[in-house]
CSV table of C-alpha atoms in Angstrom, one decimal:
chain,number,residue,atom,x,y,z
A,1,MET,CA,-16.5,-7.4,-37.6
A,2,ILE,CA,-12.9,-6.7,-38.5
A,3,SER,CA,-13.1,-8.7,-41.7
A,4,GLU,CA,-16.2,-6.8,-42.7
A,5,GLY,CA,-14.4,-3.5,-42.2
A,6,ARG,CA,-16.7,-2.4,-39.3
A,7,VAL,CA,-13.9,-1.6,-36.8
A,8,THR,CA,-11.8,1.6,-36.9
A,9,VAL,CA,-9.0,2.7,-34.6
A,10,ASN,CA,-8.2,6.5,-34.6
A,11,GLY,CA,-10.3,6.9,-37.8
A,12,ARG,CA,-8.6,4.1,-39.8
A,13,VAL,CA,-10.2,0.8,-40.7
A,14,VAL,CA,-8.5,-2.1,-39.0
A,15,SER,CA,-6.9,-4.3,-41.6
A,16,GLY,CA,-6.6,-7.6,-39.7
A,17,PRO,CA,-7.2,-9.4,-36.4
A,18,GLY,CA,-3.6,-8.8,-35.3
A,19,ALA,CA,-3.9,-5.0,-35.1
A,20,LYS,CA,-3.4,-3.5,-31.7
A,21,ALA,CA,-5.1,-0.7,-29.8
A,22,LEU,CA,-4.8,0.7,-26.3
A,23,TRP,CA,-8.2,0.9,-24.6
A,24,GLY,CA,-8.8,4.3,-23.1
A,25,VAL,CA,-6.1,6.0,-25.2
A,26,ASP,CA,-7.0,5.0,-28.8
A,27,ARG,CA,-10.4,5.9,-30.3
A,28,ILE,CA,-12.0,2.5,-31.1
A,29,LYS,CA,-15.2,2.5,-33.1
A,30,VAL,CA,-17.6,-0.3,-34.3
A,31,ASP,CA,-20.1,0.7,-37.0
A,32,GLY,CA,-19.2,4.3,-36.3
A,33,GLN,CA,-20.0,4.1,-32.6
A,34,GLU,CA,-17.1,4.7,-30.2
A,35,ILE,CA,-16.3,2.1,-27.6
A,36,PRO,CA,-16.4,3.7,-24.1
A,37,GLY,CA,-13.0,3.8,-22.3
A,38,PRO,CA,-12.4,2.4,-18.9
A,39,SER,CA,-13.8,4.1,-15.9
A,40,PRO,CA,-11.3,6.3,-14.1
A,41,ARG,CA,-9.3,4.4,-11.4
A,42,ILE,CA,-9.5,5.5,-7.8
A,43,TYR,CA,-6.4,5.8,-5.5
A,44,LEU,CA,-6.9,6.6,-1.8
A,45,MET,CA,-4.7,7.1,1.2
A,46,LEU,CA,-6.4,6.3,4.6
A,47,ASN,CA,-5.0,6.9,8.0
A,48,LYS,CA,-6.2,3.6,9.5
A,49,PRO,CA,-7.3,3.7,13.1
A,50,PHE,CA,-6.6,1.0,15.7
A,51,GLY,CA,-9.1,-1.9,15.7
A,52,TYR,CA,-10.1,-1.9,12.0
A,53,LEU,CA,-9.7,-4.8,9.7
A,54,CYS,CA,-8.4,-4.6,6.1
A,55,SER,CA,-11.4,-6.5,4.8
A,56,PHE,CA,-14.8,-6.0,3.3
A,57,SER,CA,-16.6,-7.7,6.2
A,58,ASP,CA,-16.0,-9.5,9.4
A,59,PRO,CA,-18.1,-12.5,10.7
A,60,GLU,CA,-17.4,-11.2,14.3
A,61,GLY,CA,-18.9,-7.8,13.4
A,62,ARG,CA,-15.7,-5.9,13.9
A,63,PRO,CA,-15.2,-2.6,12.0
A,64,VAL,CA,-13.5,-2.7,8.6
A,65,VAL,CA,-11.6,0.0,6.8
A,66,THR,CA,-14.2,0.5,4.0
A,67,ASP,CA,-16.6,1.6,6.7
A,68,LEU,CA,-14.6,4.8,6.8
A,69,LEU,CA,-14.9,5.6,3.1
A,70,GLU,CA,-17.8,8.0,2.7
A,71,ASN,CA,-18.9,9.0,-0.8
A,72,VAL,CA,-16.7,6.3,-2.5
A,73,PRO,CA,-19.1,4.3,-4.6
A,74,GLN,CA,-16.4,2.2,-6.2
A,75,ARG,CA,-15.4,-1.2,-4.6
A,76,VAL,CA,-11.8,-0.7,-3.6
A,77,TYR,CA,-9.2,-3.0,-2.1
A,78,SER,CA,-6.4,-2.4,0.3
A,79,VAL,CA,-2.8,-2.5,-1.0
A,80,GLY,CA,-1.4,-5.2,1.3
A,81,ARG,CA,-2.6,-5.2,4.9
A,82,LEU,CA,-2.2,-3.5,8.2
A,83,ASP,CA,-2.9,-5.6,11.2
A,84,PHE,CA,-5.9,-5.0,13.5
A,85,ASP,CA,-3.6,-3.3,16.1
A,86,THR,CA,-1.5,-1.3,13.6
A,87,LEU,CA,-2.3,2.2,12.6
A,88,GLY,CA,-1.4,4.5,9.8
A,89,LEU,CA,-0.9,4.8,6.1
A,90,LEU,CA,-3.1,2.4,4.1
A,91,LEU,CA,-3.6,2.6,0.3
A,92,LEU,CA,-6.9,1.5,-1.3
A,93,THR,CA,-7.6,1.3,-5.0
A,94,ASP,CA,-9.6,-0.5,-7.7
A,95,ASP,CA,-6.5,-0.7,-9.9
A,96,GLY,CA,-5.5,-4.4,-9.4
A,97,ASP,CA,-2.2,-4.2,-11.3
A,98,TRP,CA,-1.0,-1.2,-9.3
A,99,ALA,CA,-2.0,-2.8,-6.0
A,100,HIS,CA,-0.4,-6.2,-6.8
A,101,ARG,CA,2.9,-4.7,-7.8
A,102,LEU,CA,3.1,-2.3,-4.8
A,103,ALA,CA,2.4,-5.2,-2.4
A,104,HIS,CA,4.6,-7.8,-4.1
A,105,PRO,CA,8.0,-8.3,-2.4
A,106,ARG,CA,9.7,-8.6,-5.8
A,107,PHE,CA,9.4,-4.8,-6.3
A,108,ARG,CA,10.9,-4.0,-2.9
A,109,VAL,CA,8.7,-0.9,-2.3
A,110,PRO,CA,9.9,0.7,1.0
A,111,LYS,CA,7.5,1.0,3.9
A,112,THR,CA,8.3,3.2,6.9
A,113,TYR,CA,7.0,2.8,10.5
A,114,LYS,CA,7.2,4.6,13.8
A,115,VAL,CA,7.6,2.0,16.5
A,116,THR,CA,7.2,2.4,20.2
A,117,VAL,CA,8.8,-0.3,22.5
A,118,ASN,CA,9.1,-0.7,26.2
A,119,GLY,CA,12.4,0.2,27.8
A,120,SER,CA,15.6,1.8,26.5
A,121,ILE,CA,16.9,0.2,23.3
A,122,PRO,CA,20.7,0.1,22.9
A,123,GLU,CA,22.5,1.1,19.7
A,124,ALA,CA,23.7,-2.4,19.4
A,125,ILE,CA,20.2,-3.7,19.1
A,126,LEU,CA,19.4,-1.1,16.5
A,127,GLU,CA,22.4,-2.2,14.5
A,128,ARG,CA,21.1,-5.8,14.6
A,129,LEU,CA,17.8,-4.7,13.2
A,130,ARG,CA,19.7,-2.8,10.4
A,131,LYS,CA,21.6,-5.9,9.4
A,132,GLY,CA,18.4,-8.1,9.6
A,133,VAL,CA,17.4,-10.9,11.9
A,134,TYR,CA,16.3,-14.5,11.4
A,135,LEU,CA,12.6,-15.3,12.0
A,136,ASP,CA,10.6,-18.5,11.9
A,137,ASP,CA,9.9,-17.9,8.2
A,138,GLY,CA,13.5,-16.9,7.2
A,139,PHE,CA,15.7,-13.8,7.1
A,140,SER,CA,13.9,-10.5,7.7
A,141,GLY,CA,16.0,-8.5,5.3
A,142,THR,CA,18.0,-5.4,6.1
A,143,ALA,CA,16.3,-2.3,7.3
A,144,LYS,CA,17.0,1.4,7.8
A,145,VAL,CA,16.7,2.2,11.5
A,146,ALA,CA,16.9,5.5,13.4
A,147,ARG,CA,16.3,6.3,17.0
A,148,LEU,CA,13.7,9.1,17.5
A,149,GLY,CA,14.0,9.4,21.2
A,150,GLU,CA,12.8,8.2,24.6
A,151,GLU,CA,9.9,9.2,26.8
A,152,LYS,CA,8.2,7.8,29.9
A,153,GLY,CA,10.3,4.6,29.8
A,154,LYS,CA,9.6,3.9,26.2
A,155,SER,CA,11.8,4.1,23.1
A,156,LEU,CA,10.7,5.6,19.7
A,157,VAL,CA,12.3,4.2,16.6
A,158,ARG,CA,11.8,4.8,12.9
A,159,ILE,CA,12.3,1.7,10.7
A,160,THR,CA,12.0,1.2,6.9
A,161,VAL,CA,11.7,-2.2,5.3
A,162,THR,CA,11.0,-3.5,1.8
A,163,SER,CA,9.4,-6.8,2.8
A,164,GLY,CA,5.7,-7.1,3.3
A,165,ARG,CA,5.5,-10.3,5.4
A,166,ARG,CA,3.0,-10.9,8.2
A,167,ARG,CA,3.6,-8.8,11.3
A,168,LEU,CA,7.2,-8.3,10.2
A,169,ILE,CA,8.0,-5.3,12.4
A,170,ARG,CA,6.6,-6.8,15.6
A,171,ARG,CA,8.5,-10.0,15.0
A,172,MET,CA,11.8,-8.3,14.2
A,173,PHE,CA,11.7,-6.4,17.5
A,174,GLU,CA,10.6,-9.5,19.4
A,175,ALA,CA,13.6,-11.3,17.9
A,176,VAL,CA,15.9,-8.8,19.6
A,177,GLY,CA,14.1,-8.9,22.9
A,178,PHE,CA,11.7,-5.9,22.7
A,179,ARG,CA,7.9,-5.8,22.6
A,180,VAL,CA,6.2,-3.3,20.3
A,181,VAL,CA,3.5,-1.4,22.2
A,182,HIS,CA,2.5,1.0,19.4
A,183,LEU,CA,3.0,0.8,15.7
A,184,ILE,CA,2.1,3.2,12.9
A,185,ARG,CA,3.0,3.2,9.3
A,186,THR,CA,4.1,6.6,8.2
A,187,GLY,CA,5.4,6.1,4.7
A,188,TYR,CA,4.8,3.9,1.6
A,189,GLY,CA,7.1,4.3,-1.3
A,190,VAL,CA,7.3,8.1,-2.0
A,191,LEU,CA,4.1,8.7,-0.1
A,192,GLU,CA,4.0,10.0,3.5
A,193,LEU,CA,1.1,10.1,5.9
A,194,GLY,CA,1.7,13.8,6.7
A,195,ASP,CA,-1.0,15.5,8.7
A,196,LEU,CA,-3.9,13.2,7.6
A,197,LYS,CA,-6.0,12.7,10.7
A,198,ILE,CA,-6.8,9.2,12.1
A,199,GLY,CA,-9.8,7.8,10.3
A,200,GLU,CA,-9.7,10.2,7.4
A,201,TYR,CA,-8.8,9.6,3.8
A,202,ARG,CA,-7.8,11.6,0.7
A,203,HIS,CA,-7.5,11.0,-3.0
A,204,LEU,CA,-3.9,10.7,-4.2
A,205,GLU,CA,-2.7,13.4,-6.6
A,206,THR,CA,-1.9,12.4,-10.2
A,207,HIS,CA,1.8,13.0,-9.7
A,208,GLU,CA,1.7,10.7,-6.6
A,209,VAL,CA,0.0,7.9,-8.5
A,210,ASP,CA,2.5,8.3,-11.4
A,211,ALA,CA,5.5,8.3,-9.0
A,212,MET,CA,4.3,5.0,-7.4
A,213,LYS,CA,3.7,3.5,-10.8
A,214,LYS,CA,7.2,4.4,-11.8
A,215,MET,CA,8.6,2.6,-8.8
A,216,VAL,CA,7.1,-0.7,-9.9
A,217,GLY,CA,7.6,-0.4,-13.6
A,218,LEU,CA,4.1,0.8,-14.7
A,219,LYS,CA,3.6,3.6,-17.1
């Protein structure tokens, strides 16, 4: 079709097979008919409840996060995972490149959690967490850690990590002798959970998507 002069890009006939065009940005026509651009991508933030799986289905019949997405006809995937017993900020999208980069440890996207543990946690233990601890699959990496307070015999801690390994936060606290009794992710990159209610979701604003893309080297 190119050699026959049937393909145009932005109104100009393509001269050879090495010519480049950006789908969805450039106007590409064949025989005068414009090629439709890609469908708009969808980017969602969900406040994941306890007891939901980050999956499309479960053989045991347990609820999955996509059950919560009303009026979303597109098939979306979670960006990384939150465990069955972890709550909070979960991103979902049909943009595979965006999801892959945000979840990949190479891009070191920060993720922030509010952690509740039994007992009073000393400052020395918080400092160990900041420096990182050794787990069965290697070094946890350093973390930003702040004490939020204590109530009813439990300590509240905010921790930010850049690794996305399996059950990392729970294992880090177990490594220093504390058991996590409640865990909620409150931040992901530049995004914060804010006042989004448990079980509800919202579409990300364009500037939020763009800011997250910038963090992982996407335009």
